[in-house]
Coordinates of C-alpha atoms and ligand atoms in Angstrom, one line a residue:
Chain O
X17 CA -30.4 -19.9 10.9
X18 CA -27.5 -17.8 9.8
X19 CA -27.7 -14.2 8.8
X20 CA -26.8 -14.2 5.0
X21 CA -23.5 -13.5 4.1
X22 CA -23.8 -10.3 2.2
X23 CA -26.9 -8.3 3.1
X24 CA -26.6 -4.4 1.6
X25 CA -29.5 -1.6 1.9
X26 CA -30.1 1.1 -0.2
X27 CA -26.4 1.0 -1.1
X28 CA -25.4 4.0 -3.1
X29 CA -22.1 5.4 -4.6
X30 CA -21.8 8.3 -6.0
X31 CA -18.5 10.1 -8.0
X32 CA -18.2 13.3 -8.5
X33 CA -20.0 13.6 -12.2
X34 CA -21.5 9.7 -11.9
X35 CA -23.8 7.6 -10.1
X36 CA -21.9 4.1 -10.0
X37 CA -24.1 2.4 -7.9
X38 CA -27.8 3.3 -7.6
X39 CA -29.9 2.0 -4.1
X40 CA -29.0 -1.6 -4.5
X41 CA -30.7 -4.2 -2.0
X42 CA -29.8 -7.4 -2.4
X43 CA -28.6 -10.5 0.3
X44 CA -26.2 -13.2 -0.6
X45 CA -26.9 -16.6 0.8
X46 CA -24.4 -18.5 2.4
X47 CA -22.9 -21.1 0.7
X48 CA -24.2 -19.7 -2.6
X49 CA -22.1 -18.7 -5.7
X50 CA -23.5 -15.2 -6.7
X51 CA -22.8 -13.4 -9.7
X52 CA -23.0 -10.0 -10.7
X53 CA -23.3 -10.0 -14.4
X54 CA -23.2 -6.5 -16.0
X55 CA -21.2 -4.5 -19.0
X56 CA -18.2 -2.4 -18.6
X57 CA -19.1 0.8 -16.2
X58 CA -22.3 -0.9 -14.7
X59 CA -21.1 -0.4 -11.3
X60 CA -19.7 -4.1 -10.8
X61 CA -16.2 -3.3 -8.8
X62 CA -17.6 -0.5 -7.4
X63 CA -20.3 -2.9 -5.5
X64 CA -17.3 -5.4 -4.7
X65 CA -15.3 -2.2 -3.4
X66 CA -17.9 -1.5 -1.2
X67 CA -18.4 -4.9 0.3
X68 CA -14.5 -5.0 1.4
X69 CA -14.8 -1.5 2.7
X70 CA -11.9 -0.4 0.5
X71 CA -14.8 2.1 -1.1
X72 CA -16.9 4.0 1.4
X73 CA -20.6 3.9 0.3
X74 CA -22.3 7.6 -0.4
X75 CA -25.2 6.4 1.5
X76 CA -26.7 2.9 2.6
X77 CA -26.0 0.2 4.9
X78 CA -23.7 -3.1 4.1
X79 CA -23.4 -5.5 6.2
X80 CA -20.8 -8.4 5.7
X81 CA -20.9 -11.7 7.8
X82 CA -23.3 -10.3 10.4
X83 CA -21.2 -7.2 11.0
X84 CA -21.4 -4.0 9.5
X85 CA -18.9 -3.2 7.2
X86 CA -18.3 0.4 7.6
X87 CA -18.4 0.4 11.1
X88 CA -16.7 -2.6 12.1
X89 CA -14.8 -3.8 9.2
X90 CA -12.3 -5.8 11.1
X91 CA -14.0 -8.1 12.1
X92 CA -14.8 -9.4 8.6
X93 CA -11.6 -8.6 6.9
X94 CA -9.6 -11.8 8.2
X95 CA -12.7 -13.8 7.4
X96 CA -12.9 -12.7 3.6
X97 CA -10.6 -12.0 0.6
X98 CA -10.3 -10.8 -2.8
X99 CA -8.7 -11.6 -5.9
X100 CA -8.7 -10.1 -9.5
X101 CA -6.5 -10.1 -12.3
X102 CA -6.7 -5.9 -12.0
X103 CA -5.2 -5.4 -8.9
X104 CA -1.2 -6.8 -8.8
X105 CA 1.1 -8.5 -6.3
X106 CA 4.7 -6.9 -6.0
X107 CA 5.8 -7.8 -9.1
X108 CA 10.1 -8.2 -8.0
X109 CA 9.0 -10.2 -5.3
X110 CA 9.1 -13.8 -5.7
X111 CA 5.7 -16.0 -5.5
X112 CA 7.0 -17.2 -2.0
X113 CA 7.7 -14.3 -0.8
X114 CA 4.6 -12.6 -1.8
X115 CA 2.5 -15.6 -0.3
X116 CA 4.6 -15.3 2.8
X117 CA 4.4 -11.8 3.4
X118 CA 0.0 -11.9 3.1
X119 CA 0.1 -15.5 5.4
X120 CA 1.9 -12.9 7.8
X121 CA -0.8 -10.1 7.2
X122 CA -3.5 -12.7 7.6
X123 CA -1.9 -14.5 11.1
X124 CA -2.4 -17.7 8.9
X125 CA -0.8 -20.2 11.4
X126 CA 1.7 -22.9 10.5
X127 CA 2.3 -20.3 7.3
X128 CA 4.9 -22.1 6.0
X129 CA 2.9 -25.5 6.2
X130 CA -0.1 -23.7 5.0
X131 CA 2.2 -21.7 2.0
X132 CA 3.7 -24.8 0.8
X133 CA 0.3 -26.8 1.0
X134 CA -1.9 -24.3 -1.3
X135 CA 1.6 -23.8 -3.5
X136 CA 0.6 -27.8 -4.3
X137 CA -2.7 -27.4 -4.8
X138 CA -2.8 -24.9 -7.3
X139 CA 0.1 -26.0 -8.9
X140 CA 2.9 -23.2 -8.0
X141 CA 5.8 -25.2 -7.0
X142 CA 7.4 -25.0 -10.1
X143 CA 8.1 -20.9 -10.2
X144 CA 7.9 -20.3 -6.1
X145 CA 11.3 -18.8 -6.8
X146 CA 10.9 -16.8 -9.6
X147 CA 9.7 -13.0 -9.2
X148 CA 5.4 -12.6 -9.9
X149 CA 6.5 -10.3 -12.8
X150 CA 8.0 -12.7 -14.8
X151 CA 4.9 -15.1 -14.8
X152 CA 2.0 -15.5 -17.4
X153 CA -1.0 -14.4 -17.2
X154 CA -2.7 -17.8 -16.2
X155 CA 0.2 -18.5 -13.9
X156 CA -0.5 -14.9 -12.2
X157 CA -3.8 -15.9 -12.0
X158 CA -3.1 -19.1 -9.7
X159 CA -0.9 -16.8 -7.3
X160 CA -3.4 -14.5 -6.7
X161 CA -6.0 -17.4 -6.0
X162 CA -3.2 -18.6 -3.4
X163 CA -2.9 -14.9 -1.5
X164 CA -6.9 -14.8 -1.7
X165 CA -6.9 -18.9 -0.4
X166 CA -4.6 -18.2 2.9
X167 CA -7.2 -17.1 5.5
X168 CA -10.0 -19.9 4.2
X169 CA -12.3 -17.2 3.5
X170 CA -15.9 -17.5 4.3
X171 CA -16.7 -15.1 1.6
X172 CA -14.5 -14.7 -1.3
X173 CA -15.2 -12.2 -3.6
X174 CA -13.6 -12.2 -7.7
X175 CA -13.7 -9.6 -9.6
X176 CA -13.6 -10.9 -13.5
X177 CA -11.5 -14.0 -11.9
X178 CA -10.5 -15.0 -15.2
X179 CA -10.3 -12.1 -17.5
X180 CA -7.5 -12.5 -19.9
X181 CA -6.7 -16.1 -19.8
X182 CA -6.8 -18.9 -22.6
X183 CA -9.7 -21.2 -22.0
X184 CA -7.9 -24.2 -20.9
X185 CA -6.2 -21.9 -18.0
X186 CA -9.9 -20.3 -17.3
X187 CA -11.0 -23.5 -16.6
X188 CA -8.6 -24.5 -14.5
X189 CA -9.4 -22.1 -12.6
X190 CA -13.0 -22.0 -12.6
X191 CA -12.9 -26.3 -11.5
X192 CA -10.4 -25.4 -8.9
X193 CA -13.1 -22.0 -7.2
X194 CA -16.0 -24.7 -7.1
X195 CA -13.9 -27.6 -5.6
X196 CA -12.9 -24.9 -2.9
X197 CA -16.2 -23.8 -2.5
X198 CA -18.1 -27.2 -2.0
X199 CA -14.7 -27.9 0.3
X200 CA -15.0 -25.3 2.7
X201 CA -18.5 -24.3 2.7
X202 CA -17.7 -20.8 0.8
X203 CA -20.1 -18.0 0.0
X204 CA -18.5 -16.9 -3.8
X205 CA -19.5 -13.6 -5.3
X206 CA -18.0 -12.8 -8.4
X207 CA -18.2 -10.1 -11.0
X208 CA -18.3 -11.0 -14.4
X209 CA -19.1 -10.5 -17.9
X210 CA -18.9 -13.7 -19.3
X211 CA -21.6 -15.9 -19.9
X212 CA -20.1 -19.2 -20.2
X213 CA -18.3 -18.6 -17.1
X214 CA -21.5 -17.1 -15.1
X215 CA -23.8 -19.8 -16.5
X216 CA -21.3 -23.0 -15.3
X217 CA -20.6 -21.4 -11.8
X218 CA -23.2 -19.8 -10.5
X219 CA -26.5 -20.9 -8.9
X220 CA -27.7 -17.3 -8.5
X221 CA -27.1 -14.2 -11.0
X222 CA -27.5 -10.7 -10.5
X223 CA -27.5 -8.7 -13.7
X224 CA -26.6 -5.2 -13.2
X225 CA -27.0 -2.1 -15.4
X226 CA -26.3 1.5 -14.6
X227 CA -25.8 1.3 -10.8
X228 CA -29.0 -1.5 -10.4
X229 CA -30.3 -4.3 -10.6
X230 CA -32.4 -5.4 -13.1
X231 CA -32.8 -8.8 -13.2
X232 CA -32.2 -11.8 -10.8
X233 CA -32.4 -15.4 -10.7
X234 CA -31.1 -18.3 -11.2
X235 CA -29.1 -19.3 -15.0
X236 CA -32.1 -21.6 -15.9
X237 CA -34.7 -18.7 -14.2
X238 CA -33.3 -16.1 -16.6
X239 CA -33.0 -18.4 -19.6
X240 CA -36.2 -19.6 -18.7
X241 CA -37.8 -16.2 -18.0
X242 CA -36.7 -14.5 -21.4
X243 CA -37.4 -17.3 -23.5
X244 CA -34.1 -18.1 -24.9
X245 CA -31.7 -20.8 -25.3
X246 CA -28.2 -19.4 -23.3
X247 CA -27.3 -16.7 -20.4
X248 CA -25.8 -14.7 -23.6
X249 CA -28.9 -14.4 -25.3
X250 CA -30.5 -13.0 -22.5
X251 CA -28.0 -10.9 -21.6
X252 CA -28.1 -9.7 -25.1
X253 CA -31.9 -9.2 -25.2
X254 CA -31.3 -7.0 -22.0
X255 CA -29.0 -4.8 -23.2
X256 CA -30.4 -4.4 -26.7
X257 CA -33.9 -4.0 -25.6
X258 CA -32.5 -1.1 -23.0
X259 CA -29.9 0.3 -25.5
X260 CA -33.4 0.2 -28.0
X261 CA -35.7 2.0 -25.3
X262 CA -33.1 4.7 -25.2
X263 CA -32.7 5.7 -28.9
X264 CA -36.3 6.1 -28.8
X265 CA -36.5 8.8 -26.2
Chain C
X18 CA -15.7 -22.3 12.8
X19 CA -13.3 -23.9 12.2
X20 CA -9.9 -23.8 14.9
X21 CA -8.0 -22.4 11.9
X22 CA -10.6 -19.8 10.8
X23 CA -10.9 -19.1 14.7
X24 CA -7.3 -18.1 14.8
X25 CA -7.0 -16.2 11.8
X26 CA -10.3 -14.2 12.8
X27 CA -8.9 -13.5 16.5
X28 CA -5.2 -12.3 15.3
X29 CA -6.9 -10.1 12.7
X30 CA -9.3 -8.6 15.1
X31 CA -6.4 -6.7 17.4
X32 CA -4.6 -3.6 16.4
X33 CA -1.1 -3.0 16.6
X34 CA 0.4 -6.0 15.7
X35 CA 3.5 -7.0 15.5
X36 CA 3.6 -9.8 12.9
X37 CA 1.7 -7.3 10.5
X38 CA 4.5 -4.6 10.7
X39 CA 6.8 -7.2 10.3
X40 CA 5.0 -8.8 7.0
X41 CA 5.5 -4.9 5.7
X42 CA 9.1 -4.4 6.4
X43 CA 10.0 -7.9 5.3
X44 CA 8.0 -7.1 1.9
X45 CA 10.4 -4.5 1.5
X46 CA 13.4 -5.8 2.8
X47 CA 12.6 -9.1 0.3
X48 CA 12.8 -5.8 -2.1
X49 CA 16.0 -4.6 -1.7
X50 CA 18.1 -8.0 -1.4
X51 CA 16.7 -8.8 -4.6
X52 CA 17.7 -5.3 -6.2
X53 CA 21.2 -4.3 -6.2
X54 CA 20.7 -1.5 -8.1
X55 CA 18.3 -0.3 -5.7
X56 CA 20.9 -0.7 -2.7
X57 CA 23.4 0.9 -4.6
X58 CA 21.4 4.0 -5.5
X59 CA 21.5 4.6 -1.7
X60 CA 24.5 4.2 -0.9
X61 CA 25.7 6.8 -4.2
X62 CA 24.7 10.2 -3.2
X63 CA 25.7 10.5 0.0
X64 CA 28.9 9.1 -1.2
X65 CA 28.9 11.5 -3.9
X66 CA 28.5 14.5 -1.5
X67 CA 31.2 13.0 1.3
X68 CA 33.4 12.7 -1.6
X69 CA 32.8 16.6 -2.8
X70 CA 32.5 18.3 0.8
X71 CA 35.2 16.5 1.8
X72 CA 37.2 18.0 -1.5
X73 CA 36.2 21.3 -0.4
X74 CA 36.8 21.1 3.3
X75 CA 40.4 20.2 2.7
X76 CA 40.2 23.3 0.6
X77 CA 38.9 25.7 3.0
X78 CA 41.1 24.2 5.8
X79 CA 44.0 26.4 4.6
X80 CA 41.7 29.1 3.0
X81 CA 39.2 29.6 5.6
X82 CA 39.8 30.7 9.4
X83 CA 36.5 29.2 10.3
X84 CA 36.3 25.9 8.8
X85 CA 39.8 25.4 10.0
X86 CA 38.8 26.1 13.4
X87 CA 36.8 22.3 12.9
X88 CA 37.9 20.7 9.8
X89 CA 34.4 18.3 9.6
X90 CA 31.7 20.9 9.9
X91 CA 31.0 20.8 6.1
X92 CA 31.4 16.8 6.4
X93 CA 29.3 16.5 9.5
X94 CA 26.9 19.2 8.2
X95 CA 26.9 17.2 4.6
X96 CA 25.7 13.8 6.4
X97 CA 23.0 15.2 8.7
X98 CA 21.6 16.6 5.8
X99 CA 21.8 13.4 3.6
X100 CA 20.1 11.6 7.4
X101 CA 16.8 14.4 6.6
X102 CA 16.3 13.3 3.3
X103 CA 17.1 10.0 3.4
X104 CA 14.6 9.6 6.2
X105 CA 12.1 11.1 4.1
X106 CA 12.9 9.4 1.0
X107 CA 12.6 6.2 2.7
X108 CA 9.3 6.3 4.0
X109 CA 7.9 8.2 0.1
X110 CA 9.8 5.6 -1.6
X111 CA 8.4 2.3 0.2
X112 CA 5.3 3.7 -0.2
X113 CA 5.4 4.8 -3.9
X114 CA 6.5 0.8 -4.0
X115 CA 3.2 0.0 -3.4
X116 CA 1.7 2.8 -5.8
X117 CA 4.0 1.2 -8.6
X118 CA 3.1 -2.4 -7.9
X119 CA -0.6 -1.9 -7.3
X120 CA -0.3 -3.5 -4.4
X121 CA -2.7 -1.4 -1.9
X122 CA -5.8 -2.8 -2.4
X123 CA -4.4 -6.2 -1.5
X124 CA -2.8 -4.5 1.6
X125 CA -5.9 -2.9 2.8
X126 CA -8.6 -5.6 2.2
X127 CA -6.1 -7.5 4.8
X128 CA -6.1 -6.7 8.6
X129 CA -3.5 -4.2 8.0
X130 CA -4.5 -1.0 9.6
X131 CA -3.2 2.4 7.8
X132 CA -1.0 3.8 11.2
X133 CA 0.7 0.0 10.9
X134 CA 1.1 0.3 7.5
X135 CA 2.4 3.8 9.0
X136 CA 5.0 1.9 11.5
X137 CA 6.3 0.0 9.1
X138 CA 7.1 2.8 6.4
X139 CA 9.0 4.3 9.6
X140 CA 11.0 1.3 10.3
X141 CA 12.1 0.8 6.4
X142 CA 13.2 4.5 6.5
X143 CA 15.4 3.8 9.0
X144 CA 16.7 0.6 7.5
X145 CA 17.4 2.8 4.2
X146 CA 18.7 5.9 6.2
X147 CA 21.3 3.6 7.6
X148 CA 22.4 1.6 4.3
X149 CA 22.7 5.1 2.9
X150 CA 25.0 7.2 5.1
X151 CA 26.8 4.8 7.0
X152 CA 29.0 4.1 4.0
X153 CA 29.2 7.6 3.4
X154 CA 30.1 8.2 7.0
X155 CA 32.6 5.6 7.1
X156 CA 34.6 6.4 3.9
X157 CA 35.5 9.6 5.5
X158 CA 37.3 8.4 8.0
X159 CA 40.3 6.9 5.9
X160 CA 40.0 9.7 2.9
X161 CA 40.1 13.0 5.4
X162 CA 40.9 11.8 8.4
X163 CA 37.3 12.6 10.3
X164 CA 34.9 10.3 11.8
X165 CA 31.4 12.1 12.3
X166 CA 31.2 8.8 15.4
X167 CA 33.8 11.5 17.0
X168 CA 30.8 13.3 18.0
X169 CA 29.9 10.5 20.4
X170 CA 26.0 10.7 22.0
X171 CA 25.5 14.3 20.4
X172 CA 25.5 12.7 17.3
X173 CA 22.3 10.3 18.8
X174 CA 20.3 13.2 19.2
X175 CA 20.7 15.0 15.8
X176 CA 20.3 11.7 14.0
X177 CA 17.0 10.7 15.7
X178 CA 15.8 14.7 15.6
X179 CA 16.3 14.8 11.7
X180 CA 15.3 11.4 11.4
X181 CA 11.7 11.6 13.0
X182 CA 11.2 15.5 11.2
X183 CA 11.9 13.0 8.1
X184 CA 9.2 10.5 8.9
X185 CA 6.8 13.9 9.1
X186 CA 7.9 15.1 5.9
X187 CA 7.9 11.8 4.4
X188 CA 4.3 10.5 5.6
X189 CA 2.5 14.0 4.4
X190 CA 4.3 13.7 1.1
X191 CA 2.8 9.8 0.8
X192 CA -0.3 11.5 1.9
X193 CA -0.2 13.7 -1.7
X194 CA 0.8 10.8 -3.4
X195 CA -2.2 8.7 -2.5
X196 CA -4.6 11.1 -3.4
X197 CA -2.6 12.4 -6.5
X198 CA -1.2 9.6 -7.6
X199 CA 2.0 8.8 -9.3
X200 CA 1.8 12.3 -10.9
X201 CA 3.1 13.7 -8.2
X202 CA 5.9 11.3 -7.6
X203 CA 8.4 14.3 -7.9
X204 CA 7.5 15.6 -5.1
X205 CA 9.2 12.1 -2.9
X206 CA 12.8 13.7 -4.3
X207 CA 12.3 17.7 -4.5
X208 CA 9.8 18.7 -1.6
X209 CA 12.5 18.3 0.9
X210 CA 14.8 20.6 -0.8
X211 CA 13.1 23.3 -0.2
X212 CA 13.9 23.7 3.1
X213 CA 17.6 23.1 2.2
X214 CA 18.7 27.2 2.4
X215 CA 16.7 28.1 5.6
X216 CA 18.2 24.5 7.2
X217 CA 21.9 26.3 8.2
X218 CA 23.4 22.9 6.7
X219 CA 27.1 24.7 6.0
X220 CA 26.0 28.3 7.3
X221 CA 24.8 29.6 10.8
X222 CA 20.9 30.5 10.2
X223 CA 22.1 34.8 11.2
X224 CA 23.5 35.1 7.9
X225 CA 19.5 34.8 6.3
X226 CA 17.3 37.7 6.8
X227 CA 15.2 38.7 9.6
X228 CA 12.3 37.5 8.4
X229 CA 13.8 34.2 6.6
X230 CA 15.3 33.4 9.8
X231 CA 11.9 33.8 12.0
X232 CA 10.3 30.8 9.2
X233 CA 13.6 29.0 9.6
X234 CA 13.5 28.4 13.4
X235 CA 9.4 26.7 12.7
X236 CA 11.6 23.6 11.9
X237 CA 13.3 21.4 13.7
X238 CA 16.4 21.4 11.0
X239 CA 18.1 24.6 12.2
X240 CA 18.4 24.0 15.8
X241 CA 20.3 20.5 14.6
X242 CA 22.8 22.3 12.7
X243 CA 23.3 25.0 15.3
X244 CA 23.5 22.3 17.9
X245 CA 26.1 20.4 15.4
X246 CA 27.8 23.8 15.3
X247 CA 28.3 24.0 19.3
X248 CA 29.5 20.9 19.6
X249 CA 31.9 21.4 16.9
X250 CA 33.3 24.7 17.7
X251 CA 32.7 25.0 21.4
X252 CA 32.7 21.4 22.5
X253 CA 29.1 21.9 24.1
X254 CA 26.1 20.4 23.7
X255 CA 23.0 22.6 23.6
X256 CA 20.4 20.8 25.3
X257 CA 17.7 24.4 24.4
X258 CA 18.5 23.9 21.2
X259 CA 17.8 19.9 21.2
X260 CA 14.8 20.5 23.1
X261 CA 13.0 23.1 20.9
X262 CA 14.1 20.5 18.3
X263 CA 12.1 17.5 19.3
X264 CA 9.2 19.7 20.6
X265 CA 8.9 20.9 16.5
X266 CA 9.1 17.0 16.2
X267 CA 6.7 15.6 17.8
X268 CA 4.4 18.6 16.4
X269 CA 5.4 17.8 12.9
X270 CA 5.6 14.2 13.1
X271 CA 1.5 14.1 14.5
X272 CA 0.5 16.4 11.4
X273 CA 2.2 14.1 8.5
X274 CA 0.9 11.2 10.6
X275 CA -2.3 12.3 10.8
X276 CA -2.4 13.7 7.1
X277 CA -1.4 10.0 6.2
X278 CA -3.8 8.2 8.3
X279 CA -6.6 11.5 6.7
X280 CA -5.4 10.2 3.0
X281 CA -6.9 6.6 3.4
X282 CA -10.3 8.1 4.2
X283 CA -10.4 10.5 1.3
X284 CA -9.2 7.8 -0.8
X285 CA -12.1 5.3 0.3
X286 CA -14.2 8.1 -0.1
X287 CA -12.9 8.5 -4.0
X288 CA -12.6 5.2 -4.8
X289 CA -8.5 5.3 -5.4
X290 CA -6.8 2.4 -3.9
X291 CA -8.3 0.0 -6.5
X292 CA -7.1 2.5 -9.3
X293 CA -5.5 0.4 -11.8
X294 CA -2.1 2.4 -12.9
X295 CA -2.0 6.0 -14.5
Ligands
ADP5 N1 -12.7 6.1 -8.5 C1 -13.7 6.5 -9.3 N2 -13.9 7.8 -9.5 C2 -14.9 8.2 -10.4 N3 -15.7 7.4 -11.1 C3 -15.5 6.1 -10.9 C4 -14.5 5.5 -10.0 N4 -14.6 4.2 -10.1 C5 -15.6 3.9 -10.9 N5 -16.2 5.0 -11.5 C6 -17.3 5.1 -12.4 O1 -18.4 4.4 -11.8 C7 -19.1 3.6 -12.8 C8 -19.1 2.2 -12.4 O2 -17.7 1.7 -12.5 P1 -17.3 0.2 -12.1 O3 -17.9 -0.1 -10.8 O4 -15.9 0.1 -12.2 O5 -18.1 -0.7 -13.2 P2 -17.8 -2.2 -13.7 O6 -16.9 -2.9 -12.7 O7 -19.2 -2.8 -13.7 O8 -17.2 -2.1 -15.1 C9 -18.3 3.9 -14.1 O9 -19.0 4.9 -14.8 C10 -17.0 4.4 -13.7 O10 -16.4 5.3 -14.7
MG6 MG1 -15.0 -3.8 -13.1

């Protein structure tokens, strides 16, 4: 059998004045689409960071695709991407020329073939030649999928893949990741904090709080497991129950 | 795995390559076709400044025994000096490009390695050096009657000395800017200036005092202008002088590299090339 896709150990970041993430050990299984479900500052992008080796762990071991990711990180990075609405493409360039330019960074053969064909697919031909700047936001959203698309990554990773779009565009998007997904085989891990989104997409959640995590399972487990009706509610119940344990110290 | 995946894994796997550097200089290159006021704005100084030193050449051609023993030193010294910083500039500015578009974290979650990222900031420099001065250089020919190309192969050798000193400069002032930020974007357009007096652009470098003059010869600047000098005046070309020059270099050019390629780590290590603006 495969090693999983994600495997970290005792994965720990630490800031200056804050402990972002605290000792995580988790795997990812292939093929799964993962969540990690958490509040603003819980230690979500941080976690992602550390995965793509853009953030270099205080202390712990992470290894991504069989190969460990502080060590050896090129040998995963044309095998994986990343998109998120936080993180821009050149905004004066135009959407070709930004896809062009990363299809070159990647070594994507055939790139025009392979520019024009996910241009199609999620629906870009129509503003190739305007500059990314000039787009909106759910239109911004599809380029970014497309850089992140070029390399068919094995693992994708999202952070808050469709923060700040109207639902229509959200789901969209959402339809398109799990068509890719069951396409290709992906392994999806995706930070995010909302429900709906979490609940529809994922077949494993990881809820994080203050640098861990607290809870795992799948939507149903967790719904399940608290006794509630929705993913929100037992998000909720989490966070109030925590936030309640705290004013009482 | 699939024959594409295969591919993509394989080319992504090997350093130094080729089609990388060339996705980063196209990136910018994409940049400045689609921004004329970006082109124009490099062409303007150093057109500004031929315009002026030429002005005051002309001048000193009837006032001044020494300037009228080689009417284009000011000229020549004008556009060696505009070749420094424009080398500089180029490599702060492409990078600061990136800063403003928050575009690193894409860059370095690709294969991109940080010392290609570090070619390719070298080869846009040089692209921008030359759409900066050569208009500059070539308007003085009809308005004063000099053509710095006169030098002939001299002229090789001071360009490429300043230019590479300007890569140095430029790559250790990218390495501030990635760990400061755009906070510190000032620095890409003053930092440079400050070796201006201690340079011996329009002056030999024995007018400074003693002790200015022993800081002035740590850099490779001086011995261009003093070389620039010898040729003018003397019709030789000092090949001590060129030598010392690209030995200071080389020196310089591995400590901004190396200060560049040391900035990555420390931002990995502080969680800054995901920062989302200032
Ligand atoms: N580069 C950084 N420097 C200092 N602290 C940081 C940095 N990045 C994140 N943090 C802190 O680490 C904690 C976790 O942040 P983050 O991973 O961004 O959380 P999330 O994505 O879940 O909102 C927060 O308290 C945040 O302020
Ligand atoms: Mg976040």
């Amino acid at each position: 059998m495969l090693e999983p896709a994600i495997r970290v150990t005792r994965l720990t970041k630490r800031y200056k004045t804050v402990l972002a993430v605290a000792a995580l050990d988790f795997e990812v299984t292939r093929g799964s689409v993962t969540a990690l479900l958490g509040g603003n500052g819980a230690g979500k992008t941080t976690t992602l960071s550390m995965i793509m080796g853009l953030v270099l762990p205080t202390s712990g071991a992470i290894e991504v695709l069989g190969q460990d990711m502080v060590h050896h990180r090129y040998r995963v990075l044309p095998r994986m991407n990343f998109s998120s609405p936080y993180v821009e493409l050149p905004r004066s360039l135009t959407v070709q020329e930004n896809l062009a330019v990363f299809a070159r960074l990647y070594g994507i053969p055939d790139r025009t073939k392979a520019c024009a064909r996910l241009a199609e697919e999620l629906d870009l031909t129509a503003f190739l030649k305007r500059a990314t700047g000039t787009l909106s936001a759910g239109e911004k959203t599809r380029v970014m999928l497309a850089k992140s698309l070029l390399n068919q990554p094995e693992l994708l990773l999202l952070d808050e893949p469709t923060a700040s779009l109207d639902p229509d565009s959200a789901d969209w998007i959402r339809t398109y990741l799990q068509d890719y997904q069951r396409r290709y085989g992906a392994t999806v891990l995706m930070a995010s904090h909302n429900m709906l989104e979490v609940e529809r997409m994922c077949d494993d959640v990881m809820v994080m709080r203050e640098g861990k995590i607290e809870h795992r399972g799948t939507p149903a487990e967790l719904i399940r497991q608290f006794g509630r009706d929705t993913l929100e509610e037992v998000y909720l119940d989490i966070h109030r129950r925590e936030g309640g344990a705290r004013a009482a110290q | 795995m699939s024959a594409f995946r295969d591919k993509v894994s394989r080319a992504g796997a090997h350093g130094f390559s080729p089609t990388r550097i060339s996705a980063m200089v196209m990136r910018h290159v994409y940049l400045l076709r689609r921004s004329w006021p970006r082109l124009l704005e490099l062409a303007y100084w150093p057109i500004v400044q031929v315009l002026l030193w030429g002005f005051i050449s002309k001048f000193f051609a009837t006032n001044s025994t020494w300037v009228a023993q080689a009417a284009g030193v000011l000229l020549a010294g004008v556009l060696l000096w505009d070749v420094l910083f424009r080398s500089q500039l180029g490599v702060t500015i492409s990078l600061l490009e990136e800063l403003w578009s928050r575009n690193l974290g894409h860059l370095f979650i690709s294969p991109l390695r940080p010392y290609e990222l570090c070619i390719s900031l070298t080869t846009m420099s040089l692209i921008r050096t030359l759409i900066g001065i050569l208009p500059a250089a070539l308007i003085a020919i009809p308005l004063y009657e000099y053509s710095i190309f006169d030098m002939g192969l001299p002229l090789l050798a001071f360009f490429s000395t300043l230019l590479v000193f300007g890569w140095a400069l430029g790559l250790a002032i990218a390495a501030v800017l990635i760990r400061l930020g755009m906070a510190a974007e000032n620095l890409a357009w003053l930092l440079v200036f400050v070796l201006a007096p201690i340079s011996g652009i329009y002056y030999p470098i024995d007018v400074l005092p003693g002790w200015v003059q022993v800081i002035a010869w740590m850099f490779p600047a001086p011995y261009v202008f003093e070389g620039m000098r010898e040729v003018l005046f003397h019709g030789v070309f000092r090949v001590d002088l060129m030598l010392a020059a690209l030995a200071l270099d080389l020196v310089y050019l591995l400590l901004g590299a190396g200060a560049f390629l040391y900035s990555f780590r420390v931002a990995r290590v502080q969680g800054l090339l995901l920062r989302t603006g200032e």
